[in-house]
Amino acid sequence: MKNILIPTDFSKNSKNSIRYALDLFQATPCHFFLLYVNVEGSNFTEKPAYEFGTNILVELEPKAINQKLNDLEKFITSISSKKEHHHFTTIREQGYFLSSIRKHIQEKEIDLIIMGTQGASELKEFFTGTRSGDVITKVECDTLVVPKKAKFQGFKQVILPVDFEMAYDDATLNKIANYITSDKAHINLLYVTKSPIPLLEEIEVLQKHLAQRLSEKLMNTVSFHRVVSRKIEDGVHSFAESLNADLIIMISKDYNLFQKLFLDTTVEEVSFETTIPLLSLQG
């Protein structure tokens, strides 16, 4: 059984992440832990998320929280179709967000965190020091980020941006295989370069080897793509749009690509909205 942690602020975005999670794991036995953290005290890294615009948490009057949790349970009941292999626990506590997340990961043996976000500009902001960005960069747990307009309709086109300066071990490839369970999904390895010069022979060998290993692990079609773009994040997003991609997978230990894609504060804010979820896997 998978143990899944879903932080909630009772917003439409967080409810959409719950709906997405139930659809994604509709055939998988899961225990969903829905966590509301009422923040007490703050510092630069622990400020309520609404100050950054990410809608991960909002502070509510304590007397209203119990009613919000009751309403959330009713919402879950209305969309869960009473699946016997799905179990739900709501948690309300006071404290610091990251500390609470880490505690529950250990206590509940959490396999995956699922969080909602607004969309394009918020997705960039998400990775520039906000609470949800901290979850990916500072908490050792796989995390799925669900934009507000995302609807799970199966994974048909999956994008895996690659950086050949890092090694993709069997454990990482097995993780990808655990999430991509449909043989109908097409895995697109994406390599973004800033100039159109021919690839080094060494890079071509590495990409062919990675594609072959993924094909063996997943039994899916795997293809390699190269996109030339001055800004790596623009290359990834434009390619994702052109494919109408269903999922982008990032390996969190790939800090070079991760920083170029989401953490470079000199990059202009992305101007389009996205409905593509992002799965960050611990490498």
PDB file of C-alpha atoms in Angstrom:
ATOM      1  CA  MET A   1       0.000   0.000   0.000  1.00  0.00           C
ATOM      2  CA  LYS A   2       1.260   3.470  -0.886  1.00  0.00           C
ATOM      3  CA  ASN A   3       1.288   6.138   1.808  1.00  0.00           C
ATOM      4  CA  ILE A   4       0.632   9.555   0.271  1.00  0.00           C
ATOM      5  CA  LEU A   5       0.827  12.916   2.031  1.00  0.00           C
ATOM      6  CA  ILE A   6      -1.267  15.788   0.645  1.00  0.00           C
ATOM      7  CA  PRO A   7      -0.793  19.197   2.338  1.00  0.00           C
ATOM      8  CA  THR A   8      -3.999  21.200   2.065  1.00  0.00           C
ATOM      9  CA  ASP A   9      -5.121  24.784   2.475  1.00  0.00           C
ATOM     10  CA  PHE A  10      -8.765  23.910   1.620  1.00  0.00           C
ATOM     11  CA  SER A  11      -8.515  25.854  -1.661  1.00  0.00           C
ATOM     12  CA  LYS A  12      -9.735  24.741  -5.087  1.00  0.00           C
ATOM     13  CA  ASN A  13      -6.110  24.103  -6.028  1.00  0.00           C
ATOM     14  CA  SER A  14      -5.523  21.724  -3.143  1.00  0.00           C
ATOM     15  CA  LYS A  15      -8.846  19.983  -3.803  1.00  0.00           C
ATOM     16  CA  ASN A  16      -7.809  19.516  -7.415  1.00  0.00           C
ATOM     17  CA  SER A  17      -4.578  17.872  -6.258  1.00  0.00           C
ATOM     18  CA  ILE A  18      -6.677  15.457  -4.175  1.00  0.00           C
ATOM     19  CA  ARG A  19      -8.887  14.649  -7.148  1.00  0.00           C
ATOM     20  CA  TYR A  20      -5.801  14.131  -9.328  1.00  0.00           C
ATOM     21  CA  ALA A  21      -4.281  11.808  -6.732  1.00  0.00           C
ATOM     22  CA  LEU A  22      -7.422   9.675  -6.505  1.00  0.00           C
ATOM     23  CA  ASP A  23      -7.625   9.367 -10.287  1.00  0.00           C
ATOM     24  CA  LEU A  24      -3.909   8.608 -10.632  1.00  0.00           C
ATOM     25  CA  PHE A  25      -4.019   5.851  -8.017  1.00  0.00           C
ATOM     26  CA  GLN A  26      -7.563   4.651  -8.599  1.00  0.00           C
ATOM     27  CA  ALA A  27      -6.442   1.023  -8.918  1.00  0.00           C
ATOM     28  CA  THR A  28      -3.686   1.205  -6.297  1.00  0.00           C
ATOM     29  CA  PRO A  29      -4.187   0.548  -2.568  1.00  0.00           C
ATOM     30  CA  CYS A  30      -3.354   3.842  -0.860  1.00  0.00           C
ATOM     31  CA  HIS A  31      -3.542   5.559   2.481  1.00  0.00           C
ATOM     32  CA  PHE A  32      -3.960   9.304   1.916  1.00  0.00           C
ATOM     33  CA  PHE A  33      -2.911  11.627   4.732  1.00  0.00           C
ATOM     34  CA  LEU A  34      -4.372  15.124   4.310  1.00  0.00           C
ATOM     35  CA  LEU A  35      -2.350  17.602   6.339  1.00  0.00           C
ATOM     36  CA  TYR A  36      -3.276  21.107   7.412  1.00  0.00           C
ATOM     37  CA  VAL A  37      -0.544  23.012   9.244  1.00  0.00           C
ATOM     38  CA  ASN A  38      -1.550  26.132  11.139  1.00  0.00           C
ATOM     39  CA  VAL A  39       1.687  28.095  11.140  1.00  0.00           C
ATOM     40  CA  GLU A  40       2.818  29.669  14.395  1.00  0.00           C
ATOM     41  CA  GLY A  41       5.710  32.082  14.210  1.00  0.00           C
ATOM     42  CA  SER A  42       7.611  32.734  11.011  1.00  0.00           C
ATOM     43  CA  ASN A  43      10.953  33.641   9.549  1.00  0.00           C
ATOM     44  CA  PHE A  44      12.088  34.170   5.983  1.00  0.00           C
ATOM     45  CA  THR A  45      11.815  30.517   5.008  1.00  0.00           C
ATOM     46  CA  GLU A  46       8.738  29.781   7.104  1.00  0.00           C
ATOM     47  CA  LYS A  47       6.402  32.593   6.135  1.00  0.00           C
ATOM     48  CA  PRO A  48       2.788  31.733   5.255  1.00  0.00           C
ATOM     49  CA  ALA A  49       2.780  30.773   1.607  1.00  0.00           C
ATOM     50  CA  TYR A  50       0.128  33.299   0.579  1.00  0.00           C
ATOM     51  CA  GLU A  51       2.790  35.994   0.960  1.00  0.00           C
ATOM     52  CA  PHE A  52       4.574  34.365  -1.976  1.00  0.00           C
ATOM     53  CA  GLY A  53       1.431  33.678  -4.007  1.00  0.00           C
ATOM     54  CA  THR A  54       1.724  29.889  -4.140  1.00  0.00           C
ATOM     55  CA  ASN A  55      -1.539  29.006  -2.401  1.00  0.00           C
ATOM     56  CA  ILE A  56      -0.067  26.037  -0.572  1.00  0.00           C
ATOM     57  CA  LEU A  57      -1.182  27.228   2.857  1.00  0.00           C
ATOM     58  CA  VAL A  58      -3.435  29.931   4.219  1.00  0.00           C
ATOM     59  CA  GLU A  59      -3.959  30.794   7.857  1.00  0.00           C
ATOM     60  CA  LEU A  60      -7.558  30.480   8.994  1.00  0.00           C
ATOM     61  CA  GLU A  61      -9.311  31.236  12.239  1.00  0.00           C
ATOM     62  CA  PRO A  62      -8.933  28.153  14.489  1.00  0.00           C
ATOM     63  CA  LYS A  63     -12.676  27.848  15.005  1.00  0.00           C
ATOM     64  CA  ALA A  64     -13.189  27.522  11.254  1.00  0.00           C
ATOM     65  CA  ILE A  65     -10.584  24.817  10.668  1.00  0.00           C
ATOM     66  CA  ASN A  66     -12.619  21.915  12.076  1.00  0.00           C
ATOM     67  CA  GLN A  67     -15.484  22.801   9.761  1.00  0.00           C
ATOM     68  CA  LYS A  68     -13.068  23.047   6.830  1.00  0.00           C
ATOM     69  CA  LEU A  69     -11.723  19.576   7.643  1.00  0.00           C
ATOM     70  CA  ASN A  70     -15.265  18.203   7.861  1.00  0.00           C
ATOM     71  CA  ASP A  71     -16.095  19.759   4.503  1.00  0.00           C
ATOM     72  CA  LEU A  72     -12.905  18.282   3.046  1.00  0.00           C
ATOM     73  CA  GLU A  73     -13.886  14.813   4.231  1.00  0.00           C
ATOM     74  CA  LYS A  74     -17.291  15.246   2.561  1.00  0.00           C
ATOM     75  CA  PHE A  75     -15.572  16.344  -0.641  1.00  0.00           C
ATOM     76  CA  ILE A  76     -13.349  13.254  -0.593  1.00  0.00           C
ATOM     77  CA  THR A  77     -16.347  10.996   0.008  1.00  0.00           C
ATOM     78  CA  SER A  78     -18.144  12.564  -2.955  1.00  0.00           C
ATOM     79  CA  ILE A  79     -15.311  11.839  -5.405  1.00  0.00           C
ATOM     80  CA  SER A  80     -13.747   8.647  -4.048  1.00  0.00           C
ATOM     81  CA  SER A  81     -16.546   6.241  -5.058  1.00  0.00           C
ATOM     82  CA  LYS A  82     -15.999   4.514  -1.703  1.00  0.00           C
ATOM     83  CA  LYS A  83     -13.070   2.438  -2.966  1.00  0.00           C
ATOM     84  CA  GLU A  84     -12.246  -0.092  -0.268  1.00  0.00           C
ATOM     85  CA  HIS A  85      -8.532   0.040  -1.069  1.00  0.00           C
ATOM     86  CA  HIS A  86      -8.372   3.799  -0.416  1.00  0.00           C
ATOM     87  CA  HIS A  87      -8.069   5.027   3.163  1.00  0.00           C
ATOM     88  CA  PHE A  88      -8.050   8.627   4.372  1.00  0.00           C
ATOM     89  CA  THR A  89      -6.745  10.363   7.467  1.00  0.00           C
ATOM     90  CA  THR A  90      -7.038  14.106   8.058  1.00  0.00           C
ATOM     91  CA  ILE A  91      -4.410  15.751  10.231  1.00  0.00           C
ATOM     92  CA  ARG A  92      -4.538  19.194  11.807  1.00  0.00           C
ATOM     93  CA  GLU A  93      -1.582  20.555  13.712  1.00  0.00           C
ATOM     94  CA  GLN A  94       0.203  23.747  14.637  1.00  0.00           C
ATOM     95  CA  GLY A  95       3.867  24.376  13.974  1.00  0.00           C
ATOM     96  CA  TYR A  96       6.311  24.844  11.132  1.00  0.00           C
ATOM     97  CA  PHE A  97       5.524  23.469   7.714  1.00  0.00           C
ATOM     98  CA  LEU A  98       8.787  21.725   6.790  1.00  0.00           C
ATOM     99  CA  SER A  99       9.195  20.288  10.272  1.00  0.00           C
ATOM    100  CA  SER A 100       5.682  18.898  10.109  1.00  0.00           C
ATOM    101  CA  ILE A 101       6.248  17.431   6.641  1.00  0.00           C
ATOM    102  CA  ARG A 102       9.475  15.735   7.733  1.00  0.00           C
ATOM    103  CA  LYS A 103       7.860  14.348  10.872  1.00  0.00           C
ATOM    104  CA  HIS A 104       4.980  12.751   9.000  1.00  0.00           C
ATOM    105  CA  ILE A 105       7.262  11.355   6.294  1.00  0.00           C
ATOM    106  CA  GLN A 106       9.077   9.439   9.008  1.00  0.00           C
ATOM    107  CA  GLU A 107       6.079   8.509  11.161  1.00  0.00           C
ATOM    108  CA  LYS A 108       3.759   7.504   8.314  1.00  0.00           C
ATOM    109  CA  GLU A 109       6.484   6.109   6.012  1.00  0.00           C
ATOM    110  CA  ILE A 110       5.312   8.419   3.237  1.00  0.00           C
ATOM    111  CA  ASP A 111       6.073   7.324  -0.345  1.00  0.00           C
ATOM    112  CA  LEU A 112       4.887  10.451  -2.159  1.00  0.00           C
ATOM    113  CA  ILE A 113       3.884  14.044  -1.439  1.00  0.00           C
ATOM    114  CA  ILE A 114       1.265  15.625  -3.718  1.00  0.00           C
ATOM    115  CA  MET A 115       0.871  19.413  -3.749  1.00  0.00           C
ATOM    116  CA  GLY A 116      -1.245  21.829  -5.760  1.00  0.00           C
ATOM    117  CA  THR A 117      -0.020  25.012  -7.399  1.00  0.00           C
ATOM    118  CA  GLN A 118      -1.572  27.780  -9.461  1.00  0.00           C
ATOM    119  CA  GLY A 119       0.210  27.389 -12.788  1.00  0.00           C
ATOM    120  CA  ALA A 120       2.935  28.956 -14.893  1.00  0.00           C
ATOM    121  CA  SER A 121       4.132  32.006 -12.976  1.00  0.00           C
ATOM    122  CA  GLU A 122       3.477  30.244  -9.698  1.00  0.00           C
ATOM    123  CA  LEU A 123       5.332  27.172 -10.940  1.00  0.00           C
ATOM    124  CA  LYS A 124       8.437  29.296 -11.441  1.00  0.00           C
ATOM    125  CA  GLU A 125       7.868  30.988  -8.096  1.00  0.00           C
ATOM    126  CA  PHE A 126       7.347  27.553  -6.620  1.00  0.00           C
ATOM    127  CA  PHE A 127      11.034  26.810  -7.194  1.00  0.00           C
ATOM    128  CA  THR A 128      12.500  30.101  -5.951  1.00  0.00           C
ATOM    129  CA  GLY A 129      12.379  29.599  -2.208  1.00  0.00           C
ATOM    130  CA  THR A 130       8.708  29.172  -1.381  1.00  0.00           C
ATOM    131  CA  ARG A 131       7.369  26.523   0.937  1.00  0.00           C
ATOM    132  CA  SER A 132       6.494  24.050  -1.819  1.00  0.00           C
ATOM    133  CA  GLY A 133       9.883  24.532  -3.462  1.00  0.00           C
ATOM    134  CA  ASP A 134      11.480  23.787  -0.114  1.00  0.00           C
ATOM    135  CA  VAL A 135       9.662  20.457  -0.037  1.00  0.00           C
ATOM    136  CA  ILE A 136      11.405  19.338  -3.226  1.00  0.00           C
ATOM    137  CA  THR A 137      14.840  20.746  -2.414  1.00  0.00           C
ATOM    138  CA  LYS A 138      14.953  20.153   1.346  1.00  0.00           C
ATOM    139  CA  VAL A 139      12.724  17.158   2.050  1.00  0.00           C
ATOM    140  CA  GLU A 140      13.812  13.667   1.028  1.00  0.00           C
ATOM    141  CA  CYS A 141      10.613  12.397  -0.535  1.00  0.00           C
ATOM    142  CA  ASP A 142       9.235  12.087  -4.054  1.00  0.00           C
ATOM    143  CA  THR A 143       6.889  14.981  -4.805  1.00  0.00           C
ATOM    144  CA  LEU A 144       4.193  15.482  -7.437  1.00  0.00           C
ATOM    145  CA  VAL A 145       3.251  19.087  -8.225  1.00  0.00           C
ATOM    146  CA  VAL A 146      -0.251  19.459  -9.681  1.00  0.00           C
ATOM    147  CA  PRO A 147      -1.148  22.733 -11.474  1.00  0.00           C
ATOM    148  CA  LYS A 148      -4.655  24.049 -10.901  1.00  0.00           C
ATOM    149  CA  LYS A 149      -5.974  23.050 -14.350  1.00  0.00           C
ATOM    150  CA  ALA A 150      -4.418  19.579 -14.441  1.00  0.00           C
ATOM    151  CA  LYS A 151      -6.774  16.629 -14.929  1.00  0.00           C
ATOM    152  CA  PHE A 152      -5.492  13.074 -14.885  1.00  0.00           C
ATOM    153  CA  GLN A 153      -6.373  11.301 -18.115  1.00  0.00           C
ATOM    154  CA  GLY A 154      -3.550   8.805 -18.188  1.00  0.00           C
ATOM    155  CA  PHE A 155       0.091   9.312 -19.137  1.00  0.00           C
ATOM    156  CA  LYS A 156       0.518   9.307 -22.897  1.00  0.00           C
ATOM    157  CA  GLN A 157       3.470  11.675 -23.368  1.00  0.00           C
ATOM    158  CA  VAL A 158       6.030  11.846 -20.559  1.00  0.00           C
ATOM    159  CA  ILE A 159       9.087  14.104 -20.675  1.00  0.00           C
ATOM    160  CA  LEU A 160      12.312  13.383 -18.841  1.00  0.00           C
ATOM    161  CA  PRO A 161      14.825  16.244 -19.197  1.00  0.00           C
ATOM    162  CA  VAL A 162      18.298  14.729 -19.012  1.00  0.00           C
ATOM    163  CA  ASP A 163      21.722  15.928 -17.989  1.00  0.00           C
ATOM    164  CA  PHE A 164      24.463  13.548 -19.051  1.00  0.00           C
ATOM    165  CA  GLU A 165      26.780  14.834 -16.336  1.00  0.00           C
ATOM    166  CA  MET A 166      24.853  12.649 -13.899  1.00  0.00           C
ATOM    167  CA  ALA A 167      24.428   8.892 -13.776  1.00  0.00           C
ATOM    168  CA  TYR A 168      20.957   7.342 -13.911  1.00  0.00           C
ATOM    169  CA  ASP A 169      21.208   4.270 -11.698  1.00  0.00           C
ATOM    170  CA  ASP A 170      18.821   1.312 -11.685  1.00  0.00           C
ATOM    171  CA  ALA A 171      17.061   2.544  -8.528  1.00  0.00           C
ATOM    172  CA  THR A 172      16.115   5.797 -10.274  1.00  0.00           C
ATOM    173  CA  LEU A 173      14.896   4.013 -13.403  1.00  0.00           C
ATOM    174  CA  ASN A 174      12.876   1.597 -11.249  1.00  0.00           C
ATOM    175  CA  LYS A 175      11.177   4.573  -9.595  1.00  0.00           C
ATOM    176  CA  ILE A 176      10.153   5.928 -12.981  1.00  0.00           C
ATOM    177  CA  ALA A 177       8.800   2.506 -13.916  1.00  0.00           C
ATOM    178  CA  ASN A 178       6.738   2.396 -10.720  1.00  0.00           C
ATOM    179  CA  TYR A 179       4.903   5.588 -11.699  1.00  0.00           C
ATOM    180  CA  ILE A 180       4.591   4.953 -15.447  1.00  0.00           C
ATOM    181  CA  THR A 181       2.561   1.748 -15.356  1.00  0.00           C
ATOM    182  CA  SER A 182       0.765   2.046 -18.702  1.00  0.00           C
ATOM    183  CA  ASP A 183       2.486   0.545 -21.730  1.00  0.00           C
ATOM    184  CA  LYS A 184       0.786   3.235 -23.823  1.00  0.00           C
ATOM    185  CA  ALA A 185       2.974   5.989 -22.381  1.00  0.00           C
ATOM    186  CA  HIS A 186       5.723   7.337 -24.634  1.00  0.00           C
ATOM    187  CA  ILE A 187       8.867   8.401 -22.777  1.00  0.00           C
ATOM    188  CA  ASN A 188      10.620  11.405 -24.298  1.00  0.00           C
ATOM    189  CA  LEU A 189      14.211  11.957 -23.204  1.00  0.00           C
ATOM    190  CA  LEU A 190      14.854  15.666 -23.700  1.00  0.00           C
ATOM    191  CA  TYR A 191      18.296  17.218 -23.981  1.00  0.00           C
ATOM    192  CA  VAL A 192      18.337  21.025 -24.212  1.00  0.00           C
ATOM    193  CA  THR A 193      21.393  22.783 -25.605  1.00  0.00           C
ATOM    194  CA  LYS A 194      22.051  26.469 -26.156  1.00  0.00           C
ATOM    195  CA  SER A 195      23.717  26.059 -29.555  1.00  0.00           C
ATOM    196  CA  PRO A 196      22.997  23.844 -32.576  1.00  0.00           C
ATOM    197  CA  ILE A 197      26.509  22.410 -32.843  1.00  0.00           C
ATOM    198  CA  PRO A 198      26.628  18.620 -33.367  1.00  0.00           C
ATOM    199  CA  LEU A 199      26.491  16.522 -30.218  1.00  0.00           C
ATOM    200  CA  LEU A 200      29.679  14.932 -29.002  1.00  0.00           C
ATOM    201  CA  GLU A 201      29.994  11.252 -29.829  1.00  0.00           C
ATOM    202  CA  GLU A 202      30.154  10.535 -26.096  1.00  0.00           C
ATOM    203  CA  ILE A 203      26.739  12.200 -25.582  1.00  0.00           C
ATOM    204  CA  GLU A 204      25.187  10.200 -28.416  1.00  0.00           C
ATOM    205  CA  VAL A 205      26.453   6.967 -26.861  1.00  0.00           C
ATOM    206  CA  LEU A 206      25.081   7.945 -23.436  1.00  0.00           C
ATOM    207  CA  GLN A 207      21.637   8.849 -24.774  1.00  0.00           C
ATOM    208  CA  LYS A 208      21.320   5.590 -26.700  1.00  0.00           C
ATOM    209  CA  HIS A 209      22.356   3.617 -23.635  1.00  0.00           C
ATOM    210  CA  LEU A 210      19.871   5.446 -21.381  1.00  0.00           C
ATOM    211  CA  ALA A 211      17.044   4.968 -23.889  1.00  0.00           C
ATOM    212  CA  GLN A 212      17.811   1.255 -24.101  1.00  0.00           C
ATOM    213  CA  ARG A 213      17.877   0.828 -20.300  1.00  0.00           C
ATOM    214  CA  LEU A 214      14.577   2.690 -19.894  1.00  0.00           C
ATOM    215  CA  SER A 215      12.953   0.578 -22.611  1.00  0.00           C
ATOM    216  CA  GLU A 216      13.994  -2.567 -20.763  1.00  0.00           C
ATOM    217  CA  LYS A 217      12.683  -1.297 -17.416  1.00  0.00           C
ATOM    218  CA  LEU A 218       9.400   0.160 -18.616  1.00  0.00           C
ATOM    219  CA  MET A 219       8.560  -1.828 -21.753  1.00  0.00           C
ATOM    220  CA  ASN A 220       7.507   1.537 -23.192  1.00  0.00           C
ATOM    221  CA  THR A 221       8.548   3.345 -26.345  1.00  0.00           C
ATOM    222  CA  VAL A 222      11.460   5.655 -25.554  1.00  0.00           C
ATOM    223  CA  SER A 223      12.800   8.343 -27.881  1.00  0.00           C
ATOM    224  CA  PHE A 224      15.533  10.951 -27.639  1.00  0.00           C
ATOM    225  CA  HIS A 225      14.988  14.594 -28.548  1.00  0.00           C
ATOM    226  CA  ARG A 226      17.292  17.547 -28.714  1.00  0.00           C
ATOM    227  CA  VAL A 227      15.979  21.088 -28.450  1.00  0.00           C
ATOM    228  CA  VAL A 228      18.093  24.196 -29.016  1.00  0.00           C
ATOM    229  CA  SER A 229      17.050  27.026 -26.727  1.00  0.00           C
ATOM    230  CA  ARG A 230      18.912  29.910 -25.134  1.00  0.00           C
ATOM    231  CA  LYS A 231      16.923  29.336 -21.969  1.00  0.00           C
ATOM    232  CA  ILE A 232      16.649  25.746 -20.851  1.00  0.00           C
ATOM    233  CA  GLU A 233      13.298  26.195 -19.114  1.00  0.00           C
ATOM    234  CA  ASP A 234      11.829  27.690 -22.306  1.00  0.00           C
ATOM    235  CA  GLY A 235      13.067  24.695 -24.283  1.00  0.00           C
ATOM    236  CA  VAL A 236      11.497  22.226 -21.877  1.00  0.00           C
ATOM    237  CA  HIS A 237       8.172  24.029 -21.703  1.00  0.00           C
ATOM    238  CA  SER A 238       7.887  24.651 -25.456  1.00  0.00           C
ATOM    239  CA  PHE A 239       8.669  20.999 -26.159  1.00  0.00           C
ATOM    240  CA  ALA A 240       6.124  19.915 -23.533  1.00  0.00           C
ATOM    241  CA  GLU A 241       3.472  22.127 -25.127  1.00  0.00           C
ATOM    242  CA  SER A 242       4.225  20.821 -28.614  1.00  0.00           C
ATOM    243  CA  LEU A 243       3.627  17.254 -27.420  1.00  0.00           C
ATOM    244  CA  ASN A 244       0.667  18.127 -25.219  1.00  0.00           C
ATOM    245  CA  ALA A 245       2.657  16.339 -22.512  1.00  0.00           C
ATOM    246  CA  ASP A 246       0.956  14.752 -19.509  1.00  0.00           C
ATOM    247  CA  LEU A 247       3.928  14.723 -17.125  1.00  0.00           C
ATOM    248  CA  ILE A 248       7.427  16.123 -16.665  1.00  0.00           C
ATOM    249  CA  ILE A 249       9.777  14.059 -14.514  1.00  0.00           C
ATOM    250  CA  MET A 250      12.779  15.600 -12.773  1.00  0.00           C
ATOM    251  CA  ILE A 251      15.454  13.788 -10.798  1.00  0.00           C
ATOM    252  CA  SER A 252      16.037  15.960  -7.756  1.00  0.00           C
ATOM    253  CA  LYS A 253      19.704  15.108  -7.389  1.00  0.00           C
ATOM    254  CA  ASP A 254      20.283  16.655 -10.809  1.00  0.00           C
ATOM    255  CA  TYR A 255      20.842  20.053  -9.227  1.00  0.00           C
ATOM    256  CA  ASN A 256      22.523  21.591 -12.290  1.00  0.00           C
ATOM    257  CA  LEU A 257      19.548  21.048 -14.572  1.00  0.00           C
ATOM    258  CA  PHE A 258      17.129  21.613 -11.718  1.00  0.00           C
ATOM    259  CA  GLN A 259      18.645  25.023 -10.982  1.00  0.00           C
ATOM    260  CA  LYS A 260      18.765  26.021 -14.631  1.00  0.00           C
ATOM    261  CA  LEU A 261      15.173  24.971 -15.142  1.00  0.00           C
ATOM    262  CA  PHE A 262      13.522  26.387 -12.021  1.00  0.00           C
ATOM    263  CA  LEU A 263      15.884  28.151  -9.634  1.00  0.00           C
ATOM    264  CA  ASP A 264      17.679  30.698 -11.799  1.00  0.00           C
ATOM    265  CA  THR A 265      16.344  33.977 -10.421  1.00  0.00           C
ATOM    266  CA  THR A 266      17.668  35.912 -13.435  1.00  0.00           C
ATOM    267  CA  VAL A 267      15.295  34.112 -15.788  1.00  0.00           C
ATOM    268  CA  GLU A 268      12.219  36.075 -16.805  1.00  0.00           C
ATOM    269  CA  GLU A 269       8.935  34.800 -15.443  1.00  0.00           C
ATOM    270  CA  VAL A 270       7.261  32.231 -17.656  1.00  0.00           C
ATOM    271  CA  SER A 271       4.343  33.939 -19.384  1.00  0.00           C
ATOM    272  CA  PHE A 272       2.071  31.047 -20.299  1.00  0.00           C
ATOM    273  CA  GLU A 273      -0.064  28.848 -18.077  1.00  0.00           C
ATOM    274  CA  THR A 274       0.624  25.163 -17.780  1.00  0.00           C
ATOM    275  CA  THR A 275      -1.506  22.173 -16.909  1.00  0.00           C
ATOM    276  CA  ILE A 276       1.438  19.752 -16.911  1.00  0.00           C
ATOM    277  CA  PRO A 277       2.201  18.102 -13.562  1.00  0.00           C
ATOM    278  CA  LEU A 278       5.792  17.822 -12.422  1.00  0.00           C
ATOM    279  CA  LEU A 279       7.091  14.721 -10.660  1.00  0.00           C
ATOM    280  CA  SER A 280      10.303  15.233  -8.702  1.00  0.00           C
ATOM    281  CA  LEU A 281      11.999  11.938  -7.816  1.00  0.00           C
ATOM    282  CA  GLN A 282      14.681  11.575  -5.194  1.00  0.00           C
ATOM    283  CA  GLY A 283      17.732  10.222  -6.973  1.00  0.00           C
TER     284      GLY A 283
END
